[in-house]
Each structure stands twice: as structure tokens, then as C-alpha cells.
XYZ file of C-alpha atoms in Angstrom:
599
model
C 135.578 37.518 106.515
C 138.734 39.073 107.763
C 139.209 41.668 110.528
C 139.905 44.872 109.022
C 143.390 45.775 110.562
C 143.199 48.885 112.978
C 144.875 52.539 111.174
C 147.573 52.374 113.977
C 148.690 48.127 112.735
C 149.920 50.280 109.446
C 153.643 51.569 109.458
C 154.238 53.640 106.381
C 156.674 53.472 103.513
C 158.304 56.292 101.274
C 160.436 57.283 98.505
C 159.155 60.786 98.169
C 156.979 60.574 94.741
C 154.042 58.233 96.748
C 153.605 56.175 99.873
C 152.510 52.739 100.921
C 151.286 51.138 103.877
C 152.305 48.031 105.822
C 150.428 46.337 108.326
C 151.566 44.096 111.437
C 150.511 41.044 109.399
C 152.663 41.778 106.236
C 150.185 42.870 103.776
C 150.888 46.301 101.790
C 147.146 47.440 101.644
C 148.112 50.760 100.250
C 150.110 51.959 96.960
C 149.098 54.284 94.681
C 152.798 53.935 93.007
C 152.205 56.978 90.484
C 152.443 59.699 92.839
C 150.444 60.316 96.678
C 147.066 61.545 95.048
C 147.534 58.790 92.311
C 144.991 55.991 91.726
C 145.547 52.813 93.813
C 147.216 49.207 92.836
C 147.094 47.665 96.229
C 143.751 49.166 98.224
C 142.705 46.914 100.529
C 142.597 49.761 103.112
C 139.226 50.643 101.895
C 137.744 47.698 100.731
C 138.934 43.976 100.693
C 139.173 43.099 97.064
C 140.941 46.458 95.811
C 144.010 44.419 96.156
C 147.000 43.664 98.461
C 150.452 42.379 98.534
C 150.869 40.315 101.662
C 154.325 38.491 102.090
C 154.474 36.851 106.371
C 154.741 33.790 107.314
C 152.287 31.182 107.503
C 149.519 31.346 110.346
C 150.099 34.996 110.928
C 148.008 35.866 114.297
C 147.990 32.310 115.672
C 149.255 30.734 119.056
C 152.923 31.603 120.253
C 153.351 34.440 117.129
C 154.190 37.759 118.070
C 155.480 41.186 116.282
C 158.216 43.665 117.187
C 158.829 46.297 114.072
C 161.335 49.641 113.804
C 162.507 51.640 111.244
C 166.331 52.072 110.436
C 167.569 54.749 111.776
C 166.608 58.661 110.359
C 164.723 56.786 107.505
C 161.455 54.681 106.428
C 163.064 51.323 105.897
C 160.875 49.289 108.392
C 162.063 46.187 109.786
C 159.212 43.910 111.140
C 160.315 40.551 112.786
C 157.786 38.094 112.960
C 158.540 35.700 116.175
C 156.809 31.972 115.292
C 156.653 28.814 117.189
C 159.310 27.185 114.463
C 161.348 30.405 114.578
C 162.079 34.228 113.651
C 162.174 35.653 110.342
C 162.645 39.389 109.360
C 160.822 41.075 106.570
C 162.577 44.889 105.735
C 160.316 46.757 103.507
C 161.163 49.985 101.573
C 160.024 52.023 98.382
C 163.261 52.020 96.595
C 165.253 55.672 96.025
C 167.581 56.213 92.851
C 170.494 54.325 92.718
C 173.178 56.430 93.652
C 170.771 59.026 95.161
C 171.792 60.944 98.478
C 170.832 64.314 100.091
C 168.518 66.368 98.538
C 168.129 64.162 95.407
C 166.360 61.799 97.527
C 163.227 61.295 95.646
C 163.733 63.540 92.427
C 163.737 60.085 90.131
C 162.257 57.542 92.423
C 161.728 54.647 89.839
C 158.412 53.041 91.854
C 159.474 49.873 92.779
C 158.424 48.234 96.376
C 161.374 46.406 97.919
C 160.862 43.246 100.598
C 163.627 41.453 102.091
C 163.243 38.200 103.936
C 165.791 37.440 106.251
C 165.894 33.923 107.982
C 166.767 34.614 111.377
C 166.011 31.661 113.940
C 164.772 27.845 113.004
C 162.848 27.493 109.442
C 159.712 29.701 108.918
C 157.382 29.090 105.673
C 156.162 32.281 104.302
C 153.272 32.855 102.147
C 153.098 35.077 99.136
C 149.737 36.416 98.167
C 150.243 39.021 95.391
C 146.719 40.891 94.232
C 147.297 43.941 92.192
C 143.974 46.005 91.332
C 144.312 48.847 89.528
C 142.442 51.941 89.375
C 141.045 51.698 92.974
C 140.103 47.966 92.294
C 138.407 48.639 89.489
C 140.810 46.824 87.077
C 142.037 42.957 87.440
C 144.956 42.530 85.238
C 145.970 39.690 83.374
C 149.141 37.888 84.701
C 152.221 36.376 82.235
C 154.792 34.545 83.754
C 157.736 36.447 82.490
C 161.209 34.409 80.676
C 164.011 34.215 83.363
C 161.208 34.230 86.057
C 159.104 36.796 87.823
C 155.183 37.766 86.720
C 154.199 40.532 84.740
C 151.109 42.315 85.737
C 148.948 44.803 83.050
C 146.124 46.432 83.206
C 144.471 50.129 81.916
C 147.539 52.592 81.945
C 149.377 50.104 84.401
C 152.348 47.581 84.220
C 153.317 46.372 87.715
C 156.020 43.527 87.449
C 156.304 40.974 90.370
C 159.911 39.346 90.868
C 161.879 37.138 94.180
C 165.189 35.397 92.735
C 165.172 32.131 93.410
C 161.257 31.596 93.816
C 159.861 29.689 91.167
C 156.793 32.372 90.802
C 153.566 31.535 88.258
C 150.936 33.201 87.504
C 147.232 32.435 89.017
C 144.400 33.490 86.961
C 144.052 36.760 88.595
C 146.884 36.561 91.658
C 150.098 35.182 92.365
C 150.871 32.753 95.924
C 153.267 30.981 96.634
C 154.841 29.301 99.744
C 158.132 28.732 100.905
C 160.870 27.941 103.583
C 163.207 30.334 105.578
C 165.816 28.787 107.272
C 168.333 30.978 109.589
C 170.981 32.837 107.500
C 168.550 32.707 104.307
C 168.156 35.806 102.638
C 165.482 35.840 99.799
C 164.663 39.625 97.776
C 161.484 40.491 95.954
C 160.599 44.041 94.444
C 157.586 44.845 92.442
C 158.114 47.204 90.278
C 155.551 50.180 88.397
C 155.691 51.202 85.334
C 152.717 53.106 82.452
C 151.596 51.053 80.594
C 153.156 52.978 76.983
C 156.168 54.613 79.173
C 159.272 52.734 79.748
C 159.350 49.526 81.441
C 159.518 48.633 85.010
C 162.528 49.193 86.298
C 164.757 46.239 86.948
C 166.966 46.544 90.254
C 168.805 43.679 92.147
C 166.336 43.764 95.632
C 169.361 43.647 98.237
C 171.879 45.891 96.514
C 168.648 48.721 95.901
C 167.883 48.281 99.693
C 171.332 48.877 100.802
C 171.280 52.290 98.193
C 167.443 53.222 99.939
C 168.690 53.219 103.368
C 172.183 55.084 102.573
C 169.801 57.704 100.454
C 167.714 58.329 103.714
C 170.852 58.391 106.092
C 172.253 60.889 104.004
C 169.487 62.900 103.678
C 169.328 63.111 106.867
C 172.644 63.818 108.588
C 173.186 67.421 107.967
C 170.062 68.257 109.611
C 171.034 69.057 113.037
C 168.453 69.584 115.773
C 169.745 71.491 118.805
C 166.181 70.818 121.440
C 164.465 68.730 123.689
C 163.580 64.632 122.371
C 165.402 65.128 119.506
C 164.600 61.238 118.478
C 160.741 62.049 118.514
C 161.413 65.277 116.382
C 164.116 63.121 114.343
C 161.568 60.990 113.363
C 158.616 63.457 112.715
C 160.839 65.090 110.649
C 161.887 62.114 108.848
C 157.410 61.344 108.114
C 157.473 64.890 106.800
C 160.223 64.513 104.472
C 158.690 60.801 103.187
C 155.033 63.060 102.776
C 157.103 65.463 100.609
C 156.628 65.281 96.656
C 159.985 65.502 95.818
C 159.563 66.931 92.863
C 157.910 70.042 93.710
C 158.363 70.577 97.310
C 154.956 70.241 98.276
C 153.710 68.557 101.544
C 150.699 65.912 101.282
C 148.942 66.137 104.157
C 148.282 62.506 104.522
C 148.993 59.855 102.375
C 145.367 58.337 102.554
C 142.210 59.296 101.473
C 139.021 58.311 103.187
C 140.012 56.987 106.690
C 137.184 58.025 108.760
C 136.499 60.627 111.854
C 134.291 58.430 113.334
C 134.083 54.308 112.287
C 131.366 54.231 110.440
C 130.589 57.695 109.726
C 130.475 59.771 106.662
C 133.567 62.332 107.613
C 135.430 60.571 105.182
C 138.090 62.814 103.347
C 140.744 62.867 100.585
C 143.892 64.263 102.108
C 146.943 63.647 99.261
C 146.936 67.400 98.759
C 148.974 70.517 100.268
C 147.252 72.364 102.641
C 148.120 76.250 102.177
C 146.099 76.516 105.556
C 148.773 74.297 107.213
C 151.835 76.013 105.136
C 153.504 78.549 108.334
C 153.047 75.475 110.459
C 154.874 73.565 108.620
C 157.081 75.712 107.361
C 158.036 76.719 111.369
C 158.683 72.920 111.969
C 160.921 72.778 109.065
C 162.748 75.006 109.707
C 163.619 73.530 113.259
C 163.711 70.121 112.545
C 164.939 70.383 109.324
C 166.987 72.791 106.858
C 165.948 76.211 105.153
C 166.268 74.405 101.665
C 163.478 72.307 102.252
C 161.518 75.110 103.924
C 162.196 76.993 101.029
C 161.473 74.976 97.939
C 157.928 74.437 100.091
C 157.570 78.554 99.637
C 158.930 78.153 96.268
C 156.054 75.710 95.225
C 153.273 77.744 96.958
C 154.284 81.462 95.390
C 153.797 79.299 91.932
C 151.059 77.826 92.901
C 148.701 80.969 93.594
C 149.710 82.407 90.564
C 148.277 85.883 89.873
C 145.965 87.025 92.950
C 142.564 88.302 91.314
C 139.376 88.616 92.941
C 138.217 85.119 93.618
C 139.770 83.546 96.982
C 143.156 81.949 97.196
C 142.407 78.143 97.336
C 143.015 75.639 100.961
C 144.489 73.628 98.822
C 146.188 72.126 95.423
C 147.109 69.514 93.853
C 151.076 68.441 94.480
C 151.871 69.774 91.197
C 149.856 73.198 91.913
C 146.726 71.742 90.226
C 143.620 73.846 91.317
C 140.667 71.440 90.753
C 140.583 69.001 92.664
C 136.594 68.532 92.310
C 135.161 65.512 94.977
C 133.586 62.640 93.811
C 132.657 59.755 95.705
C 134.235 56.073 94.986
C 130.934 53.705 95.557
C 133.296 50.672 94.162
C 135.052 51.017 97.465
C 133.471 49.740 100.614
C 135.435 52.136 102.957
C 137.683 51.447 105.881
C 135.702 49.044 108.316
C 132.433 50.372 106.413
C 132.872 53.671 106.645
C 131.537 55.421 103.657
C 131.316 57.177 101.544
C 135.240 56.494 100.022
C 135.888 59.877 98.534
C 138.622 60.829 95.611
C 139.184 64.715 95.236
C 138.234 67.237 98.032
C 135.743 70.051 97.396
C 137.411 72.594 100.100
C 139.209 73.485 97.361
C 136.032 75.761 96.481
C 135.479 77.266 99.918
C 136.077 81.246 101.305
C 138.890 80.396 104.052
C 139.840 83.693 105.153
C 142.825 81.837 107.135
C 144.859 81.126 104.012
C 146.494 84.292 103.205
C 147.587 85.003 106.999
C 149.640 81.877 106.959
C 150.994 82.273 103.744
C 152.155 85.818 105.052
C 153.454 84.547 108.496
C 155.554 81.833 106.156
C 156.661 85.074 104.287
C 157.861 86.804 107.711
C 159.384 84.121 108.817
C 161.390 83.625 105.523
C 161.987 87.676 104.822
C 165.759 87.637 105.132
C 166.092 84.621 102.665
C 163.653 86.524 100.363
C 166.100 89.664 100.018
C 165.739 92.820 101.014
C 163.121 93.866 98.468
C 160.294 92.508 97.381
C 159.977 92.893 93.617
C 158.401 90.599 90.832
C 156.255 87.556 91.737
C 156.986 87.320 95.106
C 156.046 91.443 95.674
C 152.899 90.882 93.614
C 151.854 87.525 95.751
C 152.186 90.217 99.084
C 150.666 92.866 97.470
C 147.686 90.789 96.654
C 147.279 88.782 99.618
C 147.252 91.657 101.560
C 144.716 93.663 99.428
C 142.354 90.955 99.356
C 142.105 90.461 103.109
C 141.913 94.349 103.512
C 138.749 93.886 101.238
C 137.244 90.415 102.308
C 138.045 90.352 106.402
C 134.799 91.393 106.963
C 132.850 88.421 105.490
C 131.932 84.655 106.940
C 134.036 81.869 106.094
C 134.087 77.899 106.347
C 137.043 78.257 108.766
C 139.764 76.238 109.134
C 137.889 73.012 110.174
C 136.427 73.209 106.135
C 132.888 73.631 107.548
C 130.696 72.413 104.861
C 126.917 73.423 106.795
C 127.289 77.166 106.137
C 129.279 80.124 106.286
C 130.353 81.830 109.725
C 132.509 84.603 111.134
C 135.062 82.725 113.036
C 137.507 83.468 115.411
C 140.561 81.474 113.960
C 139.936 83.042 110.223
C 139.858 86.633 111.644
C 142.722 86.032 113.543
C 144.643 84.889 111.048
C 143.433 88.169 108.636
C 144.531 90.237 111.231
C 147.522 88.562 110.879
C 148.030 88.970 107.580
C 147.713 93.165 107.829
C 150.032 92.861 110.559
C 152.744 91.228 108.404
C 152.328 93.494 105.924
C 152.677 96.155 107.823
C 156.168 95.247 108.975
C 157.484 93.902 105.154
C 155.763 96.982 103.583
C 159.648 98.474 103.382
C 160.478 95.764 101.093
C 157.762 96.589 98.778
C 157.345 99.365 96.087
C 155.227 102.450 96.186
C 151.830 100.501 96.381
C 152.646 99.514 99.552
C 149.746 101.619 102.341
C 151.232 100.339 105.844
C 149.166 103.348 107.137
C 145.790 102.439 106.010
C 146.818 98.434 106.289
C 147.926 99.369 110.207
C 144.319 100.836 110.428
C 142.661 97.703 109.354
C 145.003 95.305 111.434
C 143.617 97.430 114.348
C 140.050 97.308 113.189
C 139.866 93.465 112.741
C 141.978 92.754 116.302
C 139.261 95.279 118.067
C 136.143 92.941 116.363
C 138.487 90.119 117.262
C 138.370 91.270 121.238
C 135.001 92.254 121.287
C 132.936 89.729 119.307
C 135.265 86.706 119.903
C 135.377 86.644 124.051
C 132.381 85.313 125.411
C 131.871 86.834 129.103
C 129.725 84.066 130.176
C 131.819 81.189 129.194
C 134.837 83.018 129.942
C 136.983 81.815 126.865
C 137.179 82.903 123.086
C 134.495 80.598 121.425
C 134.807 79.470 117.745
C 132.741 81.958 116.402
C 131.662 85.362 116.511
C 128.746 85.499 118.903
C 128.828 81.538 119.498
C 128.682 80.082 122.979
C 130.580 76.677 121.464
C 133.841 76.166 122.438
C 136.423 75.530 119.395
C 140.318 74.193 120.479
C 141.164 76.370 117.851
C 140.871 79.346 120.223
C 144.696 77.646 121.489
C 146.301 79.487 118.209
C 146.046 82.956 119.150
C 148.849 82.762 121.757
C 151.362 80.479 119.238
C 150.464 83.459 116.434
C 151.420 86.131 119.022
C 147.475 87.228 118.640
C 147.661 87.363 122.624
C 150.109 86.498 125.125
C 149.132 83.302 126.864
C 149.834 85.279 130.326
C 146.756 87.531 129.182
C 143.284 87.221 131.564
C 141.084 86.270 128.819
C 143.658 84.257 127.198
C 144.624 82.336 130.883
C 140.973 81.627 131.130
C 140.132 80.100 127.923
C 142.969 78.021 128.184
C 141.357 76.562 131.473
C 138.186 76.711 129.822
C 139.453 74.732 126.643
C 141.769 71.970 128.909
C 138.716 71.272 131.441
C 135.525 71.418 128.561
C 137.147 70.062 125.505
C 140.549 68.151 127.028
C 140.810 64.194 128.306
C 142.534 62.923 131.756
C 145.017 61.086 129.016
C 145.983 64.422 127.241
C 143.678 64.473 124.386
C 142.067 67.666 123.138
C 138.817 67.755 120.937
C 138.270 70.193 118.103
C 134.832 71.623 119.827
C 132.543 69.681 122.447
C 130.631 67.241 120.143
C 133.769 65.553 118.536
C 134.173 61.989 119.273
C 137.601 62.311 118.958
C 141.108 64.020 120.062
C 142.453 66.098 117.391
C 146.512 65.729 117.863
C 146.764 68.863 116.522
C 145.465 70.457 119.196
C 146.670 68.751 121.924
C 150.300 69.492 121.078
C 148.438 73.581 120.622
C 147.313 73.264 123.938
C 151.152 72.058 124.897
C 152.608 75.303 123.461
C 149.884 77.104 124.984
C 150.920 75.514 128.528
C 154.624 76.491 127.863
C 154.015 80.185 127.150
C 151.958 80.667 130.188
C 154.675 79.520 132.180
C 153.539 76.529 133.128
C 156.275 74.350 131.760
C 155.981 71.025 134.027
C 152.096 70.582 132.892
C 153.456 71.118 129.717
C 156.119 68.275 129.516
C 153.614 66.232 131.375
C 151.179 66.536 128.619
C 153.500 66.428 125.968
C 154.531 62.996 127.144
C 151.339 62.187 127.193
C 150.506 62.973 123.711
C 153.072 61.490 122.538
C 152.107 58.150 123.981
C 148.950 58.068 121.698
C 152.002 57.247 118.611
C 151.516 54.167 117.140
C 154.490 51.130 117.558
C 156.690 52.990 114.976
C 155.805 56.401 115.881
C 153.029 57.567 113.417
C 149.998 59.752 113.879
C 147.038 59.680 112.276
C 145.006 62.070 112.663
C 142.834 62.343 115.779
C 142.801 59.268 118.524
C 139.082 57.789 119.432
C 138.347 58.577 123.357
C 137.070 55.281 124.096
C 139.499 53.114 122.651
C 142.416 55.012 122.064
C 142.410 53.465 118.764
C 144.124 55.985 115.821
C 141.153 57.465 113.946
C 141.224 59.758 110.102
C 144.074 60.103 107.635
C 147.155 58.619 108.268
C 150.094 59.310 108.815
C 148.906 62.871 109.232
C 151.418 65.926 108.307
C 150.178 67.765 110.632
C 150.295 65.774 113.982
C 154.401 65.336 113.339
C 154.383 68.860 112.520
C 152.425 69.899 115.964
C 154.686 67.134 117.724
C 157.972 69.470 116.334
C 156.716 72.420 117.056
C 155.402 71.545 120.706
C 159.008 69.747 121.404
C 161.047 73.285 120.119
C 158.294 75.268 122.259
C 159.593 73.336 125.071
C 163.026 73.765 124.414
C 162.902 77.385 123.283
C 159.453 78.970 124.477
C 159.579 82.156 122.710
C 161.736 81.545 120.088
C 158.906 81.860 116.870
């Protein structure tokens, strides 16, 4: 049986509708080529026969064979040169944009096809094809025709995948497609596969070389206008770049992953979908937009969440949607799958959709302050009512438990980070109420702001410990205590805030920079390492800071992706990858650094 590859082996591949992954040995074990929360063709990530396209050459892993990979400048082309005993050969691999497409129509028609160039480099390599589309999360095996003027044609259920290399003479196996040939030095051989419905219009048909020449000049133009004035602008470059290839182009909306079901732990059960936008994440990311990026970006991502709530009512605004705006997104788990290294259950949907996070409105409303002179001066029609309502709901709910922004599913609780983030929201609307109409109450709202912030200071600090715990009247610690300076909650030069800070780094931090959510994670949570970063900075202590940026930093895989948390004992990458909001903490720690009290 083969070794399942480790999350970090995986560099990642975009063209802004959906994502695929690439490991170190050439296989794409991850496409879901209809959109980012679309069913899978290639899924070998979570179980070895939902399918994978693996194009290396032969005797990958064995004696004198060695790696080196790196993306193309300001873009996700990756170029991985495999280094063999009978020579070098280079395979670039890409998820094709629109012909023609540059700026901010990269992605708006992506036509789903999966480019892979070899390029001969050194001696003669033989590669091996191995081409194993399952549909439908492996659920489906298609039935293969070779296809006049060459290539194979795939179908299955509502897919058509097409399979094509000029000058290969492809056939079609029973239920896959191999192959094996030679690479000499100079040799340049193209092969796309390309998606299509199965009663839409066919597969696209592009010439492999000439559509990755258009891909990379569609990222490098996208690109180049966005200027970045601050400290490691490549790092930020580059995060910024993973944020942009996690955006649905077509809406504006952020995935916050593009996998589902990578584990927390190996082997445990904290196995989640993340290919939907986080509203909990949405000032964060907005913030690192902003600085890395451009406002049109930041603003098509407000755009898509003021259309997304819809009409405020009684019943709590939703964590999350769907990347259209789609509000069920009811969990189910996948027993076909087998999970990543047996980690199950393999989960489609995600059931936080349903839960009371009290968080949600407060960083809609800091995305809102932050945005208020692109908005206009008043506040009238959709956008008004979305303030209105946000605000009214947290003046009635604030006082209630939550699931909090970890997505606690044992119970309800009152904690710290959700009324934080409430008071937040009353703040904010105290300062936009003058763009609002006459049901605007900043008096009564100012009242509440300073109701919840008193409860904040009294029930959150914990004498004993000496920090802010996670929860009213808890003695646990929670990292998540590390927001209330970057909110402007509390300065970080603040007694009780100095001292949880110390509390936090010495309980819940690692010697190699790491931070855990509270003190039984396994695992550092990137997130909150690059928190505990900014936290650093705005105490004044700027030299730890860098030193523990760097150090964060380091935990980046090859090509410079973060997953989601990092195990302690092996450093390996651990949970959805490449995680939204790791390159967004990474952004915002690096501007923090550069400007410390800039936002």
C-alpha cells in the first residue's frame, strides 16, 4: 500500500472558479473542477481509489532522485523539477485562465481545464502517465473512448473530463489511462485535461503551451498594480497571491480552504469541510486585502457578503455560506471515503452554518468601518438596513451564550472573543450612526457598548490566572484572548492585557513559535501565532516580534503554503489546506510590523 503523502508534499493550483493539489511525486490528488465546494474527479487526498492524475517520471522516490519546486513569479504556475539518475525533467502545472484574460478578469470564465508541461531538461527521463478520474468523490468510474485525432474521453454522471498530450499515442484502459514515455533534453511535450457537464458544452479544446503562456501572463497581470509598500513584501506577495487563487471569481467570495476533511489531529474525528466563506473571518481578511492587495477586491468581498445576509430578521446571521451566498450547507458524512491517512469521518457540508456566533456581526461591522468612505457618506438602502440590523440584533442577543468562534459543537458558552466582538459591533455603530437615518439610537447603542465592555472586564479577567480566559468564569486559557488588542478592545500596553499576553506565550506558546488555540490542542494554530506577533508589536516589543514572525514563517511548506495548524511533535502541516486564514494572519502580522498602529 502506498504512503499517504504528508499535507505540506501538496503545492496548490488555481484559476479562481476551483483548486487542485499537486504533490512532490506528480500526482494531482485533488480537483473538484466545478467550482471549490464542488464534488471531486481526482480525490485521492482522502482515500486511495477516489482517483488521481499522476504524470513524474519513472521510479519517483528511488536512489539518486530528488525535488526542487517554485511557482512563477506573483502567480500559481508551479514548476517542479524532478532531478533523476538519467537526468532532469521539468513538469509546470497550472489550471488554465481565459484566453486573453488579464487583471481583474482573471477567473470570471475559467474554462476548467488542468494544464501539464513536460520539459526535457538534462539526459533522457521516461515518465509515466497514470490517469484515474472518479467522479462524484469516487463514487463514479467512467467509461473511457479513445477519441478520433487522439486523446481519451472520460464520462460519467453529470461529468465529461477529456484527457489529451499531442504527440502521445494515448488509449484507453478499461477504467484508466498509462502510458510511458521518453524525455530527452530540449523536448517539450503538453497535456491538459479538460471538464466539461455532461449536457453543457464540451470540454474546452486549448493548445497546452500557448494556454500556459496566456495563464501565467493572466496572473502577472493581475498582479502588478498591486503595490505593497511594508516589510517581506515577497512573503506578503505571495500570501496575497493564495488569497486571490482561494477567491471565487465570480462572486468575490473567499473559500477558506480549498479542502474538506484534512484532519486536526491524524487520526481523529476533527475532520471539517472548509470550501465556504467565513463571515467570522470577513474584517480579517478584508484588512489584509486591503494591504496586500487593492480596494476592488476588498470591495466586491463586501459586495458579496451585504447580498449574502439578505434581510436581517430575528434568527442569527449565519458563520458561513456557500460561495454563491447559499445558506444550507447541511453536514453529512462521506463513509465512501477513507479519510486522509485514516482519519475519519470525511465530511461534505458544515453544520456551523446553524450555530449562535455572536462574533459575526462585529466583524462584518469592523469591515463596514474600515470601508465607510468607499460606502458614501450616507448609509441608505441595503447597505443602511444590513447596519441597522446587525446592530439591533446584537443590542438584543449580546447577552446570551454562543459556540464562539472556534464553532464549539459540546454546548453553548459566554465567551470572551464573541462578547468582544458584540461590543464591537455597538461601538461601530456608534461612530457610523451619522450616516444613517432617523432610526439610528447612538445614545442608547453607546449605553450598551459600555454595558457589554464592563461584563467584558469583569467576567472575562481571571485574577488567579492573571490573563483573560476563553470564557466567562473559565479558568482555561483560549489564544483567542490575543484579539482584543488587534480590535483596539485594549491596548496591548494595558496591565491585564501585558499579563495575559505572558500568560498566553508561556502556557499555550512553543520554543519554535507555535501558539495553541487553548491548552489541550495538539496542535499550533497559525492563526494565532501571527495574533500573538501583532500582539508583540503593539506592546512595543518589536525585536521578539520579528523574531517570532520569522519563526512562524518557517513552519511554510517548500512553496510557501499554510495549512492550517502545524503538529508539535513533528512539525508536520496538520487541517485544511492551504488555509485563508494563515496567509491572511501572515499579511496582517508583516503590515503590523511595518506599520504598528496603522488599523
Amino acid at each position: 500500500m502506498e504512503q499517504q503523502p504528508a499535507i505540506s508534499d501538496y503545492g496548490f493550483l488555481s484559476d479562481s472558479r476551483s483548486g487542485a493539489l499537486v504533490g512532490r511525486d506528480g500526482s494531482i490528488d485533488w480537483w473538484c473542477p466545478h467550482r471549490f465546494d464542488g464534488a471531486s474527479v481526482f480525490g485521492r487526498l482522502l482515500d486511495p481509489s477516489a482517483g488521481h492524475f499522476r504524470l513524474a517520471p519513472v521510479g519517483v522516490g528511488g536512489p539518486g532522485y530528488r525535488v526542487e519546486r517554485a511557482y512563477q513569479p506573483d502567480s500559481l504556475v508551479l514548476r517542479t523539477v524532478h532531478h533523476t539518475p538519467h537526468g532532469s525533467v521539468a513538469v509546470t502545472d497550472a489550471l488554465a485562465a481565459e484566453i486573453g484574460a488579464r487583471a481583474h478578469d482573471l477567473g470570471m470564465n475559467s474554462p476548467a481545464v488542468l494544464i501539464r508541461v513536460v520539459e526535457g531538461l538534462t539526459g533522457r527521463v521516461r515518465m509515466a502517465l497514470d490517469f484515474v478520474p472518479r467522479p462524484e468523490y469516487g463514487l463514479l468510474t467512467p467509461y473511457l473512448h479513445d477519441q478520433p485525432g487522439g486523446g481519451v474521453l472520460a464520462r460519467a454522471g453529470p461529468v465529461t473530463l477529456v484527457l489529451r498530450a499531442a504527440g502521445l499515442p494515448l488509449r484507453a484502459g478499461r477504467d484508466r489511462v498509462t502510458h510511458e514515455f521518453e524525455v530527452s533534453a530540449g523536448q517539450v511535450v503538453g497535456v491538459d485535461v479538460a471538464f466539461g457537464a455532461a449536457y453543457g458544452a464540451p470540454p474546452a479544446r486549448l493548445d497546452p503551451l500557448f494556454a500556459l503562456a496566456e495563464t501565467t501572463r493572466a496572473w502577472e497581470a493581475f498582479r502588478k498594480p498591486h503595490r505593497y509598500p511594508g516589510r517581506y513584501p515577497e512573503l506578503v506577495r505571495h500570501s496575497a497571491t493564495v488569497l486571490t487563487g482561494l477567491t471565487y471569481a465570480r462572486s468575490g467570495a473567499i473559500t477558506a480552504a480549498l479542502t474538506t476533511s484534512l484532519p486536526e489531529q491524524i487520526g481523529g474525528d476533527r475532520n471539517y469541510d472548509y470550501r465556504y466563506s467565513w463571515l467570522r473571518d470577513f474584517a480579517m481578511t478584508v484588512r489584509a486585502l486591503w494591504v496586500a492587495a487593492c480596494p476592488t477586491e476588498a470591495s466586491r468581498l463586501f459586495d458579496w457578503v451585504a447580498r449574502s445576509i439578505g434581510r436581517i430578521g430575528d434568527d442569527p446571521v449565519p458563520v458561513l455560506f456557500g460561495l454563491d451566498g447559499e445558506r444550507d450547507l447541511t453536514e453529512h458524512d462521506f463513509t465512501q471515503l477513507g479519510g486522509f491517512a485514516g482519519s475519519r469521518p470525511a465530511r461534505i457540508g458544515n453544520d456551523a452554518w446553524r450555530q449562535r456566533q455572536l462574533d459575526v456581526p462585529g466583524e462584518v461591522m469592523s469591515a463596514v468601518w474600515r470601508l465607510r468612505d468607499h460606502l458614501g457618506g450616507t448609509f441608505d438602502g441595503e447597505l443602511g438596513e444590513m447596519v441597522l440590523g446587525l446592530t439591533e440584533q446584537v443590542a438584543s442577543t449580546w447577552h446570551l451564550p454562543d459556540r464562539g468562534m472556534w464553532e464549539a459543537r459540546d454546548g453553548e458558552r459566554h465567551y470572551l472573543s464573541s462578547k468582544v466582538l458584540c461590543w464591537l459591533t455597538m461601538d461601530r455603530a456608534v461612530r457610523l450612526a451619522d450616516r444613517l437615518d432617523e432610526r439610528a439610537d447612538p445614545d442608547r447603542w453607546a449605553r450598551i457598548r459600555d454595558e457589554i465592555r464592563d461584563e467584558v472586564l469583569r467576567q472575562g479577567w481571571n485574577e488567579r490566572i492573571g490573563a483573560f480566559t476563553g470564557a466567562f468564569g473559565s479558568v482555561e486559557l483560549d489564544a483567542s484572548a490575543l484579539f482584543l488588542p488587534v480590535v483596539h478592545f485594549l491596548p496591548a500596553t494595558d496591565p491585564r492585557m501585558r499579563s495575559t499576553i505572558e500568560v498566553v506565550e508561556r502556557e499555550l506558546g512553543t520554543d519554535d513559535g507555535l501558539v495553541r488555540r487553548w491548552s489541550a490542542d495538539p496542535a499550533g494554530f497559525v492563526l494565532c501565532s501571527f495574533w500573538l506577533v501583532e500582539c508583540l508589536a503593539l506592546a512595543g516589543e518589536r525585536r521578539r516580534a520579528e523574531e517570532l514572525f520569522d519563526r512562524v514563517v518557517g513552519h511554510a511548506n517548500d512553496v510557501g503554503l499554510f495549512s492550517e495548524q502545524i503538529d508539535l511533535s513533528t512539525g508536520e502541516q496538520l487541517g485544511n489546506t492551504p488555509q485563508a486564514l494563515s496567509h491572511i494572519g501572515l499579511i496582517n502580522a508583516a503590515w503590523r510590523l511595518t506599520e504598528p498602529y496603522s488599523f
